[in-house]
Amino acid sequence: MRAFGRMRPVAAALAVGLLAVSAGGCGSDSPGPAGAAPASAAGGVGEAGAAGARPSRSGAAPDTAVTPLEPLPAAVPAALAPYYAQRPTWQPCDGGYECTTFRVPMDYDHPGDGDLTLAAARAAAEPGDAGGAPRLGSLLLNPGGPGGSAVEYLESVSRTYDRTVRARYDLVGLDPRGVGRSNPVSCLNGDRMDAYTAADLAPGDQRAVDAVVAADREFAEGCRRQAGAALGHLGTVEAARDMDVLRALLGDERLNFVGKSYGTFLGATYAGLFPSRVGRVVLDGAMDPSLDAVAGNRTQAGGFETAWTAFAEDCAGREDCPLGRTVQQIGDRLTALLAAVRAHPLPSTDNGRRLTGSQATTGVVQALYAEFLWPKLRTALTDAGAGDGTGLLKLSDAYYGRTADGSYANLMFANTAVNCLDLPAPFRSPEDVQRALPDFERASPHFGREMAWMALTCGYWPVPATGAAHTVRAAGAAPIVVVGTTRDPATPYDWARSLAGQLESGRLLTYDGDGHTAYGRHDPCVDGAVNRYLLTGEAPEPGTRCGR
């Protein structure tokens, strides 16, 4: 998941098993008007496959001012040869998996200025289920974030992958630099992080605005103090180059990869840098690299509004819906509840903690990532309306990675560190946010205001951004499958259409449904198409649609 401020896609936090399914039930239609496009700020536009139009932002061609990502030279530079020549030792670890570490330069432009040590794990191929078919190499997995641990993700999902895929690939998880077990970045301790998550992100006066700025400055300073020089070298381009080092150490001529959410940005970046080394690459819950941080945050806010409407429609259709009988009633109830909690934080059963308005919004957003959380959201909103903030606070804690002992996982620290390097800050001051609020609130009446304020953190980041918005063509790459979900909250469907259109060999696979990402979570049609591609290299036909 990626996000552009505090918000982020959280595929890592919501990872569920990838089911062993058959390939069937897919529908295919010709590129053209797609009525299932989400009602987000980007607006409804026609669907495009690999040979169709190349939409971006609102369905138009990418801005001509956005430059393409240029590939790196095919030959490994002499200064990097020692990194590509390492012989890592794999050791048994973590209940049947194998683990290793390897070195990469902290700064690829200056390889002699220090190294980072990265951690990887793998689940070895199980050839007994391959029916005599040859091994296909390694398949790297990334769950998103940025900040999601691929090692932990591998350990949670590897045994639920399709057994034929498991038989022919070693499944590999690499924690990107700054994440999990790979030189993890840290910023604030538990108490101070509690204060950061509780800060009012719908400030109504100058005192409240000053408090938001103070919280953002404290967070940024904590990251600078604890991460040191590495803080300037945690961007996605460097993480993609790390993946190429690992590809070589695994003995693979080409990289096979399944990336979810922010993992799609990582995978697309790899394809843009190393198109001749692209193997079978799946990008599920795709990001649009051509968007700047303002447009990205705004359209993501629209994605969450679309997901909220889907949740409200589902609830209104239930006889026992506790929130109202119509979508309008349910939406009005949420608006009133959030305003009330901002004015008077609610008590919870968690050691005297109180639910603030911003935490209430974050709790709702967290539950919109997946349909299996909708029942919890109905209960949490009902309880909050009765004066108990416990349910929404638990959902907010899950979003931020807060553990039972009050400490925080590395995910949110790494998330912000990567985002603030990958794109120039969307806002540099509270005045910038104020000017953008009308557009954000049009995109998302329920969440736009707070999502705009959430994006201010990078404005105080202690190191300059190293990336910028760009397109990714990956000319000459093998077919790349881009999976988009029509009502995905965190990576709106338009982003998948845009990325598939930018990629010279992109092939869009549409899932008409709800929730964040599709492969392994929703539909035999999606899983069958992706598994067939991973096993045979046969990409879905242009215009293929699954789901409703």
Coordinates of C-alpha atoms in Angstrom, one line a residue:
M1 CA 0.0 0.0 0.0
R2 CA 1.2 3.0 -0.6
A3 CA 0.0 6.3 0.6
F4 CA 1.4 9.7 0.2
G5 CA 1.2 11.1 3.8
R6 CA 0.1 9.2 6.8
M7 CA -2.4 7.2 4.8
R8 CA -1.3 4.1 3.0
P9 CA -2.6 1.0 1.5
V10 CA -2.2 -1.7 4.1
A11 CA -2.2 -5.0 2.2
A12 CA 0.4 -6.3 4.7
A13 CA -1.8 -5.7 7.7
L14 CA -4.7 -7.4 6.0
A15 CA -2.9 -10.3 4.3
V16 CA -5.0 -13.4 4.0
G17 CA -4.3 -16.8 2.6
L18 CA -4.0 -17.3 -1.2
L19 CA -6.4 -20.0 -2.1
A20 CA -5.6 -23.0 -4.2
V21 CA -8.2 -22.5 -7.0
S22 CA -8.9 -23.6 -10.5
A23 CA -8.8 -21.4 -13.5
G24 CA -12.3 -20.8 -14.5
G25 CA -15.2 -18.3 -14.5
C26 CA -13.4 -15.4 -16.1
G27 CA -15.3 -13.1 -18.4
S28 CA -13.8 -11.2 -21.2
D29 CA -15.1 -8.1 -22.9
S30 CA -13.7 -5.6 -25.4
P31 CA -12.1 -2.4 -24.1
G32 CA -14.6 0.3 -23.8
P33 CA -16.9 2.0 -21.3
A34 CA -16.7 0.2 -17.9
G35 CA -19.7 0.9 -15.8
A36 CA -18.1 -0.5 -12.8
A37 CA -15.5 2.3 -12.5
P38 CA -15.5 3.8 -9.0
A39 CA -17.2 7.1 -8.4
S40 CA -14.0 8.6 -7.2
A41 CA -12.5 12.0 -7.8
A42 CA -10.8 10.6 -10.9
G43 CA -14.3 10.1 -12.5
G44 CA -15.5 7.2 -14.7
V45 CA -13.5 6.6 -17.8
G46 CA -13.3 3.8 -20.4
E47 CA -11.3 0.6 -19.7
A48 CA -8.1 0.0 -21.6
G49 CA -6.1 -3.1 -22.1
A50 CA -2.6 -3.4 -23.3
A51 CA -3.4 -2.1 -26.7
G52 CA -6.0 0.5 -25.6
A53 CA -5.7 4.1 -24.6
R54 CA -3.2 5.1 -22.0
P55 CA -5.3 6.7 -19.2
S56 CA -3.9 8.5 -16.2
R57 CA -5.3 10.8 -13.5
S58 CA -8.8 11.4 -14.9
G59 CA -8.5 9.0 -17.7
A60 CA -6.5 11.3 -20.0
A61 CA -3.0 10.7 -21.3
P62 CA -0.3 11.2 -18.7
D63 CA 0.8 14.8 -18.3
T64 CA 3.5 15.5 -20.9
A65 CA 5.6 17.1 -18.1
V66 CA 5.8 13.7 -16.4
T67 CA 9.0 12.1 -17.6
P68 CA 9.4 8.3 -18.2
L69 CA 11.5 6.2 -15.9
E70 CA 14.6 5.4 -17.9
P71 CA 16.2 1.9 -17.7
L72 CA 19.6 1.4 -16.2
P73 CA 22.5 0.0 -18.3
A74 CA 22.1 -3.8 -18.8
A75 CA 25.7 -4.5 -17.7
V76 CA 26.4 -4.5 -14.0
P77 CA 28.8 -1.7 -13.1
A78 CA 32.2 -2.8 -11.9
A79 CA 31.7 -1.0 -8.6
L80 CA 28.6 -3.1 -7.9
A81 CA 30.1 -6.5 -9.1
P82 CA 31.1 -7.6 -5.6
Y83 CA 27.5 -7.3 -4.4
Y84 CA 26.3 -9.4 -7.3
A85 CA 29.0 -12.0 -6.6
Q86 CA 28.0 -12.7 -3.0
R87 CA 27.3 -16.3 -1.9
P88 CA 24.7 -16.0 0.8
T89 CA 24.2 -18.9 3.2
W90 CA 20.7 -20.1 3.7
Q91 CA 19.9 -21.3 7.2
P92 CA 16.8 -23.1 8.7
C93 CA 14.6 -20.6 10.5
D94 CA 11.1 -19.8 11.5
G95 CA 9.3 -23.1 11.4
G96 CA 10.6 -24.8 8.2
Y97 CA 11.7 -21.7 6.2
E98 CA 15.2 -20.8 5.1
C99 CA 16.6 -17.4 5.9
T100 CA 19.7 -15.4 4.8
T101 CA 21.2 -11.9 4.7
F102 CA 23.2 -10.1 2.1
R103 CA 24.8 -6.7 1.6
V104 CA 23.8 -3.9 -0.6
P105 CA 25.3 -0.4 -0.9
M106 CA 23.5 2.2 1.1
D107 CA 24.0 4.6 -1.8
Y108 CA 24.2 3.0 -5.3
D109 CA 25.8 6.2 -6.7
H110 CA 28.6 5.9 -4.1
P111 CA 29.0 2.1 -3.3
G112 CA 32.0 2.7 -1.0
D113 CA 30.1 4.9 1.4
G114 CA 28.7 2.1 3.5
D115 CA 26.5 -1.0 3.2
L116 CA 23.1 -2.1 4.5
T117 CA 22.3 -5.7 5.4
L118 CA 19.0 -7.0 4.1
A119 CA 17.1 -10.1 5.2
A120 CA 15.3 -12.6 3.0
A121 CA 13.4 -15.8 3.6
R122 CA 12.2 -18.6 1.3
A123 CA 9.9 -21.5 1.1
A124 CA 11.6 -24.0 -1.1
A125 CA 9.7 -25.5 -4.1
E126 CA 7.8 -28.7 -3.4
P127 CA 8.5 -30.7 -6.6
G128 CA 6.3 -33.6 -5.6
D129 CA 3.2 -31.7 -6.7
A130 CA 4.7 -30.5 -10.1
G131 CA 3.9 -33.7 -12.0
G132 CA 7.4 -33.8 -13.4
A133 CA 7.3 -30.2 -14.7
P134 CA 10.5 -28.3 -14.3
R135 CA 11.2 -25.8 -11.6
L136 CA 10.6 -22.2 -12.8
G137 CA 13.0 -20.4 -10.4
S138 CA 12.2 -18.0 -7.5
L139 CA 9.0 -16.0 -7.1
L140 CA 9.5 -12.9 -5.0
L141 CA 6.5 -11.6 -3.0
N142 CA 5.9 -8.2 -1.5
P143 CA 2.7 -7.3 0.5
G144 CA 2.8 -3.5 0.2
G145 CA 3.1 -0.7 2.6
P146 CA 5.6 0.7 2.0
G147 CA 6.7 -0.9 5.3
G148 CA 5.1 -4.3 5.1
S149 CA 7.5 -7.1 6.0
A150 CA 7.8 -9.5 3.0
V151 CA 9.4 -12.1 5.3
E152 CA 6.4 -12.1 7.6
Y153 CA 4.1 -12.1 4.7
L154 CA 5.8 -15.1 3.1
E155 CA 5.5 -17.0 6.4
S156 CA 1.8 -16.2 6.6
V157 CA 0.7 -17.0 3.0
S158 CA 3.2 -19.4 1.4
R159 CA 1.5 -22.6 2.4
T160 CA -1.9 -21.3 1.0
Y161 CA -0.6 -20.5 -2.5
D162 CA -1.8 -22.8 -5.3
R163 CA 0.1 -26.0 -4.8
T164 CA 1.2 -26.2 -8.4
V165 CA 2.8 -22.7 -8.1
R166 CA 4.4 -23.8 -4.8
A167 CA 5.8 -26.9 -6.6
R168 CA 7.5 -25.0 -9.3
Y169 CA 8.7 -21.9 -7.5
D170 CA 10.8 -21.1 -4.5
L171 CA 8.6 -18.4 -2.8
V172 CA 10.9 -15.6 -1.5
G173 CA 10.2 -12.7 0.8
L174 CA 12.7 -9.8 0.9
D175 CA 12.3 -7.2 3.6
P176 CA 13.0 -3.9 1.7
R177 CA 15.6 -1.6 3.2
G178 CA 14.3 0.2 6.3
V179 CA 11.6 -2.5 6.8
G180 CA 11.2 -5.5 9.1
R181 CA 14.5 -7.2 9.5
S182 CA 16.4 -5.1 7.0
N183 CA 17.8 -2.1 9.0
P184 CA 14.4 -1.1 10.2
V185 CA 13.8 2.6 10.6
S186 CA 12.2 3.8 13.9
C187 CA 10.9 7.3 14.9
L188 CA 8.9 7.5 18.1
N189 CA 8.4 5.4 21.2
G190 CA 4.9 4.2 22.2
D191 CA 3.7 7.1 24.2
R192 CA 4.8 9.7 21.7
M193 CA 3.4 7.7 18.8
D194 CA 0.1 7.5 20.7
A195 CA 0.1 11.3 20.8
Y196 CA 0.9 11.4 17.1
T197 CA -2.0 9.2 16.1
A198 CA -4.4 11.1 18.4
A199 CA -3.6 14.6 17.0
D200 CA -6.7 16.4 15.6
L201 CA -6.6 16.2 11.8
A202 CA -9.6 18.4 11.4
P203 CA -8.2 21.5 13.1
G204 CA -10.8 24.2 13.7
D205 CA -8.6 27.0 15.0
Q206 CA -4.9 28.1 15.0
R207 CA -4.1 26.3 18.2
A208 CA -5.2 23.0 16.7
V209 CA -3.3 23.7 13.5
D210 CA -0.2 24.4 15.6
A211 CA -0.7 21.1 17.4
V212 CA -0.8 19.2 14.0
V213 CA 2.4 20.9 12.9
A214 CA 4.1 20.2 16.2
A215 CA 3.2 16.5 16.0
D216 CA 4.5 16.2 12.4
R217 CA 7.7 18.0 13.3
E218 CA 8.3 15.7 16.3
F219 CA 7.7 12.6 14.1
A220 CA 10.1 13.8 11.4
E221 CA 12.8 14.7 14.0
G222 CA 12.5 11.4 15.7
C223 CA 13.1 9.6 12.3
R224 CA 16.1 11.8 11.6
R225 CA 17.6 11.2 15.0
Q226 CA 17.1 7.4 15.1
A227 CA 17.7 6.5 11.4
G228 CA 20.7 8.6 10.7
A229 CA 22.3 8.7 7.2
A230 CA 20.2 5.7 6.0
L231 CA 17.1 7.9 6.1
G232 CA 18.1 9.5 2.8
H233 CA 18.4 6.1 1.1
L234 CA 15.1 4.2 1.6
G235 CA 13.4 5.1 -1.6
T236 CA 11.7 2.7 -4.0
V237 CA 14.4 3.0 -6.8
E238 CA 17.0 1.8 -4.4
A239 CA 14.8 -1.0 -3.1
A240 CA 14.2 -2.1 -6.7
R241 CA 17.9 -2.2 -7.3
D242 CA 18.2 -4.4 -4.1
M243 CA 15.8 -6.8 -5.7
D244 CA 18.0 -7.1 -8.7
V245 CA 21.0 -8.0 -6.5
L246 CA 18.9 -10.7 -4.9
R247 CA 17.7 -12.0 -8.3
A248 CA 21.3 -12.6 -9.2
L249 CA 22.1 -14.2 -5.9
L250 CA 19.2 -16.6 -6.4
G251 CA 20.6 -17.6 -9.7
D252 CA 17.6 -16.3 -11.8
E253 CA 18.1 -14.7 -15.1
R254 CA 14.8 -12.9 -14.8
L255 CA 12.8 -11.6 -11.8
N256 CA 9.4 -13.3 -11.1
F257 CA 7.4 -11.2 -8.8
V258 CA 3.9 -10.8 -7.2
G259 CA 3.5 -7.4 -5.6
K260 CA 0.4 -6.1 -3.9
S261 CA -0.5 -2.4 -3.3
Y262 CA 2.7 -0.5 -2.8
G263 CA 4.4 -3.7 -4.0
T264 CA 3.0 -2.8 -7.5
F265 CA 5.0 0.4 -7.4
L266 CA 8.1 -1.5 -6.4
G267 CA 7.5 -4.1 -9.1
A268 CA 6.8 -1.5 -11.8
T269 CA 9.9 0.4 -10.8
Y270 CA 12.0 -2.7 -11.2
A271 CA 10.4 -3.3 -14.7
G272 CA 11.3 0.3 -15.7
L273 CA 14.9 0.0 -14.5
F274 CA 15.5 -3.6 -15.7
P275 CA 13.0 -4.3 -18.5
S276 CA 15.2 -7.1 -20.1
R277 CA 15.2 -8.9 -16.7
V278 CA 11.4 -9.0 -16.3
G279 CA 10.0 -12.5 -15.9
R280 CA 6.5 -13.2 -14.8
V281 CA 5.3 -10.1 -12.9
V282 CA 1.9 -9.6 -11.2
L283 CA 1.0 -6.1 -9.9
D284 CA -2.2 -6.4 -7.8
G285 CA -3.9 -3.3 -6.4
A286 CA -1.9 -1.0 -8.7
M287 CA -0.5 2.4 -8.0
D288 CA -0.2 5.1 -10.7
P289 CA 3.4 6.4 -10.7
S290 CA 2.4 9.3 -12.9
L291 CA 0.5 11.0 -10.1
D292 CA 2.1 13.7 -7.9
A293 CA 1.6 13.5 -4.2
V294 CA -1.4 15.9 -4.2
A295 CA -3.3 14.1 -6.9
G296 CA -2.4 10.7 -5.3
N297 CA -3.8 11.7 -1.9
R298 CA -6.9 13.3 -3.4
T299 CA -7.8 10.3 -5.6
Q300 CA -7.1 7.9 -2.8
A301 CA -9.5 9.9 -0.6
G302 CA -12.0 9.3 -3.4
G303 CA -11.3 5.6 -3.3
F304 CA -12.2 5.4 0.4
E305 CA -15.4 7.4 -0.3
T306 CA -16.3 4.8 -2.9
A307 CA -15.6 2.0 -0.4
W308 CA -17.7 3.7 2.3
T309 CA -20.6 4.0 -0.1
A310 CA -20.3 0.2 -0.9
F311 CA -20.2 -0.5 2.9
A312 CA -23.3 1.7 3.5
E313 CA -25.2 0.1 0.6
D314 CA -24.4 -3.3 2.0
C315 CA -25.6 -2.3 5.5
A316 CA -28.7 -0.6 4.3
G317 CA -29.7 -3.8 2.5
R318 CA -29.6 -5.8 5.7
E319 CA -32.8 -6.1 7.8
D320 CA -30.7 -5.8 11.0
C321 CA -28.5 -2.9 9.9
P322 CA -28.0 -0.8 13.1
L323 CA -26.9 2.3 11.3
G324 CA -29.8 3.3 9.2
R325 CA -32.1 2.3 6.4
T326 CA -30.6 4.3 3.5
V327 CA -27.1 5.2 2.4
Q328 CA -27.9 8.8 3.2
Q329 CA -28.9 8.1 6.7
I330 CA -25.8 6.0 7.3
G331 CA -23.6 8.7 5.9
D332 CA -25.3 11.4 8.0
R333 CA -24.8 9.2 11.1
L334 CA -21.1 8.9 10.4
T335 CA -20.7 12.6 9.9
A336 CA -22.5 13.4 13.1
L337 CA -20.5 10.8 15.0
L338 CA -17.1 12.0 13.8
A339 CA -18.0 15.6 14.7
A340 CA -19.2 14.5 18.2
V341 CA -16.0 12.5 18.9
R342 CA -13.8 15.4 17.7
A343 CA -15.5 17.6 20.3
H344 CA -15.6 15.0 23.1
P345 CA -13.3 11.9 22.8
L346 CA -14.9 8.7 23.8
P347 CA -13.8 6.4 26.6
S348 CA -12.5 2.9 25.8
T349 CA -11.7 -0.2 27.8
D350 CA -8.0 0.1 26.9
N351 CA -6.2 1.4 30.0
G352 CA -8.0 4.7 30.1
R353 CA -7.3 5.6 26.5
R354 CA -9.8 7.8 24.8
L355 CA -10.9 7.6 21.1
T356 CA -10.2 10.9 19.3
G357 CA -11.9 12.1 16.1
S358 CA -8.8 11.3 14.0
Q359 CA -8.5 7.8 15.5
A360 CA -12.2 7.3 14.8
T361 CA -11.7 8.2 11.1
T362 CA -8.7 6.0 10.9
G363 CA -10.7 3.1 12.4
V364 CA -13.3 3.5 9.8
V365 CA -10.7 3.7 7.0
Q366 CA -9.0 0.5 8.3
A367 CA -12.2 -1.5 8.1
L368 CA -12.9 -0.4 4.5
Y369 CA -9.9 -2.3 3.3
A370 CA -11.7 -5.7 3.3
E371 CA -15.2 -6.9 3.4
F372 CA -14.5 -9.3 6.2
L373 CA -14.0 -6.3 8.5
W374 CA -17.4 -4.7 7.6
P375 CA -19.2 -6.6 10.5
K376 CA -16.7 -5.2 12.9
L377 CA -17.2 -1.7 11.5
R378 CA -21.0 -2.0 12.0
T379 CA -20.5 -3.0 15.6
A380 CA -17.8 -0.4 16.3
L381 CA -19.9 2.4 14.9
T382 CA -22.9 1.3 16.9
D383 CA -20.9 1.1 20.1
A384 CA -19.4 4.5 19.4
G385 CA -22.8 6.0 19.0
A386 CA -23.6 4.6 22.4
G387 CA -20.5 6.2 23.9
D388 CA -18.0 3.3 23.8
G389 CA -14.9 4.0 21.5
T390 CA -13.2 0.6 22.1
G391 CA -14.0 -0.9 18.7
L392 CA -12.9 2.0 16.6
L393 CA -9.8 2.5 18.7
K394 CA -8.8 -1.2 18.1
L395 CA -9.3 -0.7 14.3
S396 CA -7.2 2.5 14.4
D397 CA -4.5 0.6 16.4
A398 CA -4.4 -2.1 13.8
Y399 CA -3.9 0.5 11.0
Y400 CA -1.0 2.1 12.8
G401 CA 0.6 -1.2 13.9
R402 CA 0.1 -0.6 17.6
T403 CA 0.7 -3.8 19.6
A404 CA -1.0 -5.0 22.8
D405 CA 1.9 -3.7 25.0
G406 CA 1.6 -0.2 23.6
S407 CA 4.6 -0.4 21.2
Y408 CA 4.4 0.2 17.5
A409 CA 5.6 -2.0 14.6
N410 CA 8.1 -0.6 12.1
L411 CA 5.5 -0.4 9.3
M412 CA 4.3 3.2 9.8
F413 CA 7.8 4.6 10.3
A414 CA 9.1 2.9 7.1
N415 CA 5.9 3.9 5.3
T416 CA 6.5 7.6 5.9
A417 CA 10.2 7.4 5.3
V418 CA 9.7 5.8 1.8
N419 CA 6.8 8.1 0.8
C420 CA 8.7 11.3 1.7
L421 CA 11.6 10.2 -0.4
D422 CA 9.7 9.0 -3.4
L423 CA 7.8 12.2 -4.1
P424 CA 8.1 15.9 -3.2
A425 CA 5.9 16.7 -0.3
P426 CA 2.3 17.4 -1.3
F427 CA 2.1 20.3 1.2
R428 CA 4.7 22.5 2.7
S429 CA 2.6 24.4 5.2
P430 CA -0.8 24.5 6.8
E431 CA -1.8 27.2 4.3
D432 CA -1.1 24.7 1.4
V433 CA -3.5 22.2 3.1
Q434 CA -6.2 24.9 3.6
R435 CA -6.1 25.8 -0.1
A436 CA -6.4 22.1 -1.1
L437 CA -9.3 21.3 1.3
P438 CA -12.2 22.1 -1.1
D439 CA -10.9 19.6 -3.7
F440 CA -10.3 16.9 -1.1
E441 CA -13.7 17.4 0.4
R442 CA -15.3 17.2 -3.0
A443 CA -13.4 13.9 -3.6
S444 CA -14.4 12.6 -0.2
P445 CA -17.0 14.3 1.9
H446 CA -16.4 11.9 4.8
F447 CA -12.6 11.6 4.8
G448 CA -11.2 14.2 2.5
R449 CA -10.5 16.9 5.2
E450 CA -8.5 14.6 7.5
M451 CA -6.7 12.9 4.6
A452 CA -5.5 16.3 3.4
W453 CA -4.1 17.1 6.9
M454 CA -2.6 13.6 7.1
A455 CA -0.4 14.5 4.1
L456 CA 1.4 17.3 5.8
T457 CA 4.0 15.2 7.5
C458 CA 6.4 15.1 4.5
G459 CA 6.4 18.9 4.5
Y460 CA 8.7 18.8 7.5
W461 CA 10.9 15.8 6.4
P462 CA 14.6 16.2 7.3
V463 CA 15.9 14.9 4.0
P464 CA 14.9 16.0 0.5
A465 CA 12.8 13.8 -1.8
T466 CA 14.9 11.9 -4.4
G467 CA 12.0 10.8 -6.7
A468 CA 9.3 12.5 -8.7
A469 CA 6.2 11.5 -10.6
H470 CA 7.0 9.6 -13.7
T471 CA 5.5 7.1 -16.2
V472 CA 6.8 3.5 -16.6
R473 CA 7.0 2.1 -20.0
A474 CA 9.4 -0.9 -19.5
A475 CA 9.9 -1.2 -23.2
G476 CA 10.8 -4.7 -24.3
A477 CA 9.7 -6.4 -21.0
A478 CA 7.8 -9.6 -21.0
P479 CA 4.0 -9.3 -20.4
I480 CA 3.2 -7.8 -17.1
V481 CA -0.2 -8.5 -15.5
V482 CA -1.9 -5.6 -13.7
V483 CA -4.8 -6.4 -11.4
G484 CA -7.4 -3.7 -10.5
T485 CA -10.4 -4.0 -8.2
T486 CA -13.3 -1.6 -9.2
R487 CA -14.1 -0.5 -5.7
D488 CA -10.6 -0.8 -4.1
P489 CA -10.4 1.9 -1.4
A490 CA -6.7 2.4 -1.2
T491 CA -5.6 2.0 -4.8
P492 CA -8.5 3.2 -6.9
Y493 CA -9.3 1.3 -10.1
D494 CA -8.3 4.1 -12.3
W495 CA -4.7 3.7 -11.1
A496 CA -4.6 0.1 -12.4
R497 CA -5.9 1.2 -15.7
S498 CA -3.3 4.0 -15.9
L499 CA -0.4 1.7 -15.0
A500 CA -1.5 -1.0 -17.4
G501 CA -1.7 1.6 -20.2
Q502 CA 1.7 3.1 -19.4
L503 CA 3.5 -0.3 -19.5
E504 CA 4.3 -1.3 -23.1
S505 CA 3.5 -5.0 -22.2
G506 CA 0.9 -4.3 -19.5
R507 CA -2.2 -6.5 -19.5
L508 CA -5.1 -5.4 -17.3
L509 CA -7.1 -7.9 -15.3
T510 CA -10.3 -6.4 -13.8
Y511 CA -12.0 -7.6 -10.6
D512 CA -15.5 -6.1 -10.2
G513 CA -15.7 -6.1 -6.4
D514 CA -14.8 -4.6 -3.1
G515 CA -11.7 -4.6 -0.9
H516 CA -8.1 -3.9 -1.4
T517 CA -6.3 -6.2 -3.9
A518 CA -7.9 -9.3 -5.5
Y519 CA -5.4 -12.2 -6.1
G520 CA -5.9 -14.8 -3.5
R521 CA -8.6 -13.1 -1.6
H522 CA -11.8 -13.0 -3.6
D523 CA -12.5 -14.8 -6.8
P524 CA -11.5 -18.1 -8.6
C525 CA -11.5 -16.2 -11.9
V526 CA -8.8 -13.9 -10.7
D527 CA -6.8 -16.6 -9.0
G528 CA -7.1 -18.9 -12.0
A529 CA -5.9 -16.3 -14.4
V530 CA -2.9 -15.2 -12.3
N531 CA -1.9 -18.8 -11.5
R532 CA -2.1 -19.8 -15.2
Y533 CA 0.1 -16.8 -16.0
L534 CA 2.7 -17.7 -13.3
L535 CA 2.8 -21.3 -14.6
T536 CA 2.7 -20.8 -18.3
G537 CA 3.5 -17.1 -19.0
E538 CA 0.0 -16.8 -20.7
A539 CA -1.3 -13.4 -19.7
P540 CA -5.1 -12.7 -19.6
E541 CA -6.7 -11.5 -22.8
P542 CA -7.2 -7.7 -23.0
G543 CA -10.5 -6.7 -21.4
T544 CA -10.7 -9.8 -19.1
R545 CA -13.1 -9.1 -16.2
C546 CA -13.9 -11.2 -13.2
G547 CA -16.4 -10.9 -10.3
R548 CA -19.9 -9.6 -10.6

